[in-house]
Amino acid sequence: MFTGLLTLPLAPVRGVVWLAEVLTEQAEAQLYDPGRIAAEMQQIADEAAAGEITEEEAAEREEDLIRRLNEGRARRR
């Protein structure tokens, strides 16, 4: 109980740290989500087919998405 009283002033700091960790986990989950990456791949294909971006731009963006997908898989292991 005495320790609880001494560490009570640190509670807001611990709460902020916990919140930051939760937000980071959620952001990473979205960033590396295979479904989201697949949707972005389809969007790139649609933009390339419509002539909105060049094939080079499409290839570059696809490489970035593949890199994210591989990194996400590595993080899950």
mmCIF file of N, CA and C in Angstrom, residues 13-75:
data_model
loop_
_atom_site.group_PDB
_atom_site.id
_atom_site.type_symbol
_atom_site.label_atom_id
_atom_site.label_comp_id
_atom_site.label_asym_id
_atom_site.label_seq_id
_atom_site.Cartn_x
_atom_site.Cartn_y
_atom_site.Cartn_z
ATOM 1 N N VAL A 13 1.621 9.427 -16.066
ATOM 2 C CA VAL A 13 2.701 9.130 -17.011
ATOM 3 C C VAL A 13 2.555 7.706 -17.527
ATOM 4 N N ARG A 14 2.282 6.771 -16.637
ATOM 5 C CA ARG A 14 2.090 5.380 -17.058
ATOM 6 C C ARG A 14 0.892 5.255 -17.987
ATOM 7 N N GLY A 15 -0.141 6.028 -17.721
ATOM 8 C CA GLY A 15 -1.325 6.010 -18.584
ATOM 9 C C GLY A 15 -1.016 6.510 -19.983
ATOM 10 N N VAL A 16 -0.238 7.570 -20.072
ATOM 11 C CA VAL A 16 0.149 8.119 -21.371
ATOM 12 C C VAL A 16 1.038 7.130 -22.121
ATOM 13 N N VAL A 17 1.965 6.511 -21.418
ATOM 14 C CA VAL A 17 2.849 5.515 -22.047
ATOM 15 C C VAL A 17 2.025 4.343 -22.561
ATOM 16 N N TRP A 18 1.082 3.868 -21.753
ATOM 17 C CA TRP A 18 0.224 2.753 -22.174
ATOM 18 C C TRP A 18 -0.572 3.132 -23.414
ATOM 19 N N LEU A 19 -1.140 4.344 -23.417
ATOM 20 C CA LEU A 19 -1.927 4.807 -24.559
ATOM 21 C C LEU A 19 -1.055 4.888 -25.809
ATOM 22 N N ALA A 20 0.156 5.393 -25.672
ATOM 23 C CA ALA A 20 1.071 5.475 -26.811
ATOM 24 C C ALA A 20 1.384 4.085 -27.356
ATOM 25 N N GLU A 21 1.571 3.116 -26.482
ATOM 26 C CA GLU A 21 1.846 1.754 -26.922
ATOM 27 C C GLU A 21 0.655 1.160 -27.668
ATOM 28 N N VAL A 22 -0.541 1.393 -27.162
ATOM 29 C CA VAL A 22 -1.752 0.887 -27.819
ATOM 30 C C VAL A 22 -1.925 1.520 -29.193
ATOM 31 N N LEU A 23 -1.732 2.829 -29.277
ATOM 32 C CA LEU A 23 -1.864 3.524 -30.553
ATOM 33 C C LEU A 23 -0.825 3.045 -31.560
ATOM 34 N N THR A 24 0.390 2.805 -31.092
ATOM 35 C CA THR A 24 1.442 2.293 -31.970
ATOM 36 C C THR A 24 1.082 0.919 -32.500
ATOM 37 N N GLU A 25 0.591 0.053 -31.629
ATOM 38 C CA GLU A 25 0.190 -1.291 -32.051
ATOM 39 C C GLU A 25 -0.914 -1.232 -33.097
ATOM 40 N N GLN A 26 -1.897 -0.364 -32.876
ATOM 41 C CA GLN A 26 -3.005 -0.242 -33.820
ATOM 42 C C GLN A 26 -2.533 0.304 -35.167
ATOM 43 N N ALA A 27 -1.667 1.296 -35.138
ATOM 44 C CA ALA A 27 -1.154 1.875 -36.381
ATOM 45 C C ALA A 27 -0.345 0.845 -37.162
ATOM 46 N N GLU A 28 0.486 0.079 -36.469
ATOM 47 C CA GLU A 28 1.268 -0.953 -37.138
ATOM 48 C C GLU A 28 0.370 -2.056 -37.688
ATOM 49 N N ALA A 29 -0.676 -2.408 -36.956
ATOM 50 C CA ALA A 29 -1.601 -3.434 -37.430
ATOM 51 C C ALA A 29 -2.257 -2.992 -38.737
ATOM 52 N N GLN A 30 -2.614 -1.728 -38.834
ATOM 53 C CA GLN A 30 -3.219 -1.217 -40.063
ATOM 54 C C GLN A 30 -2.189 -1.111 -41.181
ATOM 55 N N LEU A 31 -0.996 -0.669 -40.845
ATOM 56 C CA LEU A 31 0.046 -0.483 -41.849
ATOM 57 C C LEU A 31 0.431 -1.802 -42.505
ATOM 58 N N TYR A 32 0.497 -2.870 -41.718
ATOM 59 C CA TYR A 32 0.959 -4.158 -42.230
ATOM 60 C C TYR A 32 -0.174 -5.141 -42.512
ATOM 61 N N ASP A 33 -1.423 -4.689 -42.472
ATOM 62 C CA ASP A 33 -2.574 -5.555 -42.706
ATOM 63 C C ASP A 33 -2.583 -6.043 -44.159
ATOM 64 N N PRO A 34 -2.520 -7.370 -44.367
ATOM 65 C CA PRO A 34 -2.497 -7.902 -45.737
ATOM 66 C C PRO A 34 -3.734 -7.506 -46.551
ATOM 67 N N GLY A 35 -4.888 -7.443 -45.938
ATOM 68 C CA GLY A 35 -6.093 -7.039 -46.655
ATOM 69 C C GLY A 35 -6.019 -5.602 -47.133
ATOM 70 N N ARG A 36 -5.499 -4.762 -46.285
ATOM 71 C CA ARG A 36 -5.353 -3.346 -46.652
ATOM 72 C C ARG A 36 -4.316 -3.189 -47.766
ATOM 73 N N ILE A 37 -3.237 -3.947 -47.679
ATOM 74 C CA ILE A 37 -2.198 -3.892 -48.709
ATOM 75 C C ILE A 37 -2.768 -4.382 -50.045
ATOM 76 N N ALA A 38 -3.563 -5.450 -50.016
ATOM 77 C CA ALA A 38 -4.176 -5.964 -51.249
ATOM 78 C C ALA A 38 -5.101 -4.912 -51.865
ATOM 79 N N ALA A 39 -5.845 -4.211 -51.033
ATOM 80 C CA ALA A 39 -6.733 -3.159 -51.532
ATOM 81 C C ALA A 39 -5.927 -2.024 -52.168
ATOM 82 N N GLU A 40 -4.812 -1.686 -51.568
ATOM 83 C CA GLU A 40 -3.951 -0.641 -52.128
ATOM 84 C C GLU A 40 -3.341 -1.104 -53.445
ATOM 85 N N MET A 41 -3.000 -2.385 -53.538
ATOM 86 C CA MET A 41 -2.470 -2.944 -54.795
ATOM 87 C C MET A 41 -3.519 -2.820 -55.897
ATOM 88 N N GLN A 42 -4.764 -3.138 -55.564
ATOM 89 C CA GLN A 42 -5.844 -3.040 -56.549
ATOM 90 C C GLN A 42 -6.047 -1.597 -56.980
ATOM 91 N N GLN A 43 -5.946 -0.682 -56.030
ATOM 92 C CA GLN A 43 -6.099 0.731 -56.358
ATOM 93 C C GLN A 43 -4.994 1.177 -57.320
ATOM 94 N N ILE A 44 -3.784 0.723 -57.079
ATOM 95 C CA ILE A 44 -2.673 1.068 -57.975
ATOM 96 C C ILE A 44 -2.940 0.518 -59.371
ATOM 97 N N ALA A 45 -3.403 -0.735 -59.445
ATOM 98 C CA ALA A 45 -3.705 -1.342 -60.746
ATOM 99 C C ALA A 45 -4.799 -0.560 -61.469
ATOM 100 N N ASP A 46 -5.817 -0.148 -60.728
ATOM 101 C CA ASP A 46 -6.900 0.635 -61.325
ATOM 102 C C ASP A 46 -6.399 1.984 -61.836
ATOM 103 N N GLU A 47 -5.561 2.642 -61.052
ATOM 104 C CA GLU A 47 -5.011 3.939 -61.456
ATOM 105 C C GLU A 47 -4.125 3.796 -62.686
ATOM 106 N N ALA A 48 -3.340 2.738 -62.740
ATOM 107 C CA ALA A 48 -2.475 2.511 -63.900
ATOM 108 C C ALA A 48 -3.319 2.218 -65.140
ATOM 109 N N ALA A 49 -4.358 1.411 -64.975
ATOM 110 C CA ALA A 49 -5.223 1.074 -66.105
ATOM 111 C C ALA A 49 -5.957 2.306 -66.631
ATOM 112 N N ALA A 50 -6.294 3.217 -65.736
ATOM 113 C CA ALA A 50 -7.000 4.437 -66.136
ATOM 114 C C ALA A 50 -6.044 5.507 -66.670
ATOM 115 N N GLY A 51 -4.756 5.235 -66.589
ATOM 116 C CA GLY A 51 -3.773 6.199 -67.075
ATOM 117 C C GLY A 51 -3.500 7.331 -66.105
ATOM 118 N N GLU A 52 -3.933 7.174 -64.876
ATOM 119 C CA GLU A 52 -3.721 8.221 -63.875
ATOM 120 C C GLU A 52 -2.282 8.252 -63.380
ATOM 121 N N ILE A 53 -1.608 7.099 -63.424
ATOM 122 C CA ILE A 53 -0.196 7.023 -63.051
ATOM 123 C C ILE A 53 0.532 6.208 -64.114
ATOM 124 N N THR A 54 1.832 6.410 -64.200
ATOM 125 C CA THR A 54 2.618 5.663 -65.182
ATOM 126 C C THR A 54 2.916 4.265 -64.659
ATOM 127 N N GLU A 55 3.348 3.403 -65.562
ATOM 128 C CA GLU A 55 3.721 2.046 -65.163
ATOM 129 C C GLU A 55 4.900 2.066 -64.196
ATOM 130 N N GLU A 56 5.805 3.009 -64.374
ATOM 131 C CA GLU A 56 6.951 3.127 -63.472
ATOM 132 C C GLU A 56 6.502 3.508 -62.068
ATOM 133 N N GLU A 57 5.586 4.466 -61.986
ATOM 134 C CA GLU A 57 5.048 4.859 -60.683
ATOM 135 C C GLU A 57 4.318 3.695 -60.025
ATOM 136 N N ALA A 58 3.556 2.971 -60.828
ATOM 137 C CA ALA A 58 2.820 1.822 -60.303
ATOM 138 C C ALA A 58 3.790 0.775 -59.771
ATOM 139 N N ALA A 59 4.832 0.490 -60.523
ATOM 140 C CA ALA A 59 5.810 -0.517 -60.096
ATOM 141 C C ALA A 59 6.504 -0.093 -58.806
ATOM 142 N N GLU A 60 6.834 1.178 -58.703
ATOM 143 C CA GLU A 60 7.500 1.689 -57.500
ATOM 144 C C GLU A 60 6.586 1.571 -56.271
ATOM 145 N N ARG A 61 5.334 1.957 -56.438
ATOM 146 C CA ARG A 61 4.386 1.866 -55.322
ATOM 147 C C ARG A 61 4.114 0.414 -54.942
ATOM 148 N N GLU A 62 4.049 -0.470 -55.944
ATOM 149 C CA GLU A 62 3.839 -1.892 -55.666
ATOM 150 C C GLU A 62 5.022 -2.481 -54.895
ATOM 151 N N GLU A 63 6.230 -2.068 -55.253
ATOM 152 C CA GLU A 63 7.415 -2.533 -54.527
ATOM 153 C C GLU A 63 7.350 -2.119 -53.061
ATOM 154 N N ASP A 64 6.918 -0.896 -52.812
ATOM 155 C CA ASP A 64 6.771 -0.430 -51.429
ATOM 156 C C ASP A 64 5.748 -1.273 -50.669
ATOM 157 N N LEU A 65 4.645 -1.595 -51.337
ATOM 158 C CA LEU A 65 3.617 -2.408 -50.689
ATOM 159 C C LEU A 65 4.117 -3.825 -50.407
ATOM 160 N N ILE A 66 4.866 -4.380 -51.342
ATOM 161 C CA ILE A 66 5.424 -5.719 -51.136
ATOM 162 C C ILE A 66 6.404 -5.700 -49.974
ATOM 163 N N ARG A 67 7.188 -4.644 -49.889
ATOM 164 C CA ARG A 67 8.120 -4.493 -48.774
ATOM 165 C C ARG A 67 7.365 -4.435 -47.444
ATOM 166 N N ARG A 68 6.274 -3.665 -47.406
ATOM 167 C CA ARG A 68 5.443 -3.594 -46.191
ATOM 168 C C ARG A 68 4.849 -4.948 -45.838
ATOM 169 N N LEU A 69 4.380 -5.669 -46.844
ATOM 170 C CA LEU A 69 3.789 -6.983 -46.611
ATOM 171 C C LEU A 69 4.822 -7.935 -46.026
ATOM 172 N N ASN A 70 6.008 -7.948 -46.597
ATOM 173 C CA ASN A 70 7.072 -8.816 -46.085
ATOM 174 C C ASN A 70 7.506 -8.420 -44.676
ATOM 175 N N GLU A 71 7.578 -7.135 -44.431
ATOM 176 C CA GLU A 71 7.956 -6.670 -43.091
ATOM 177 C C GLU A 71 6.893 -7.048 -42.062
ATOM 178 N N GLY A 72 5.639 -6.929 -42.457
ATOM 179 C CA GLY A 72 4.549 -7.330 -41.561
ATOM 180 C C GLY A 72 4.592 -8.810 -41.231
ATOM 181 N N ARG A 73 4.879 -9.623 -42.232
ATOM 182 C CA ARG A 73 5.006 -11.064 -41.988
ATOM 183 C C ARG A 73 6.166 -11.370 -41.062
ATOM 184 N N ALA A 74 7.282 -10.674 -41.247
ATOM 185 C CA ALA A 74 8.454 -10.884 -40.391
ATOM 186 C C ALA A 74 8.161 -10.463 -38.954
ATOM 187 N N ARG A 75 7.398 -9.419 -38.761
ATOM 188 C CA ARG A 75 7.068 -8.947 -37.407
ATOM 189 C C ARG A 75 6.172 -9.923 -36.675
#
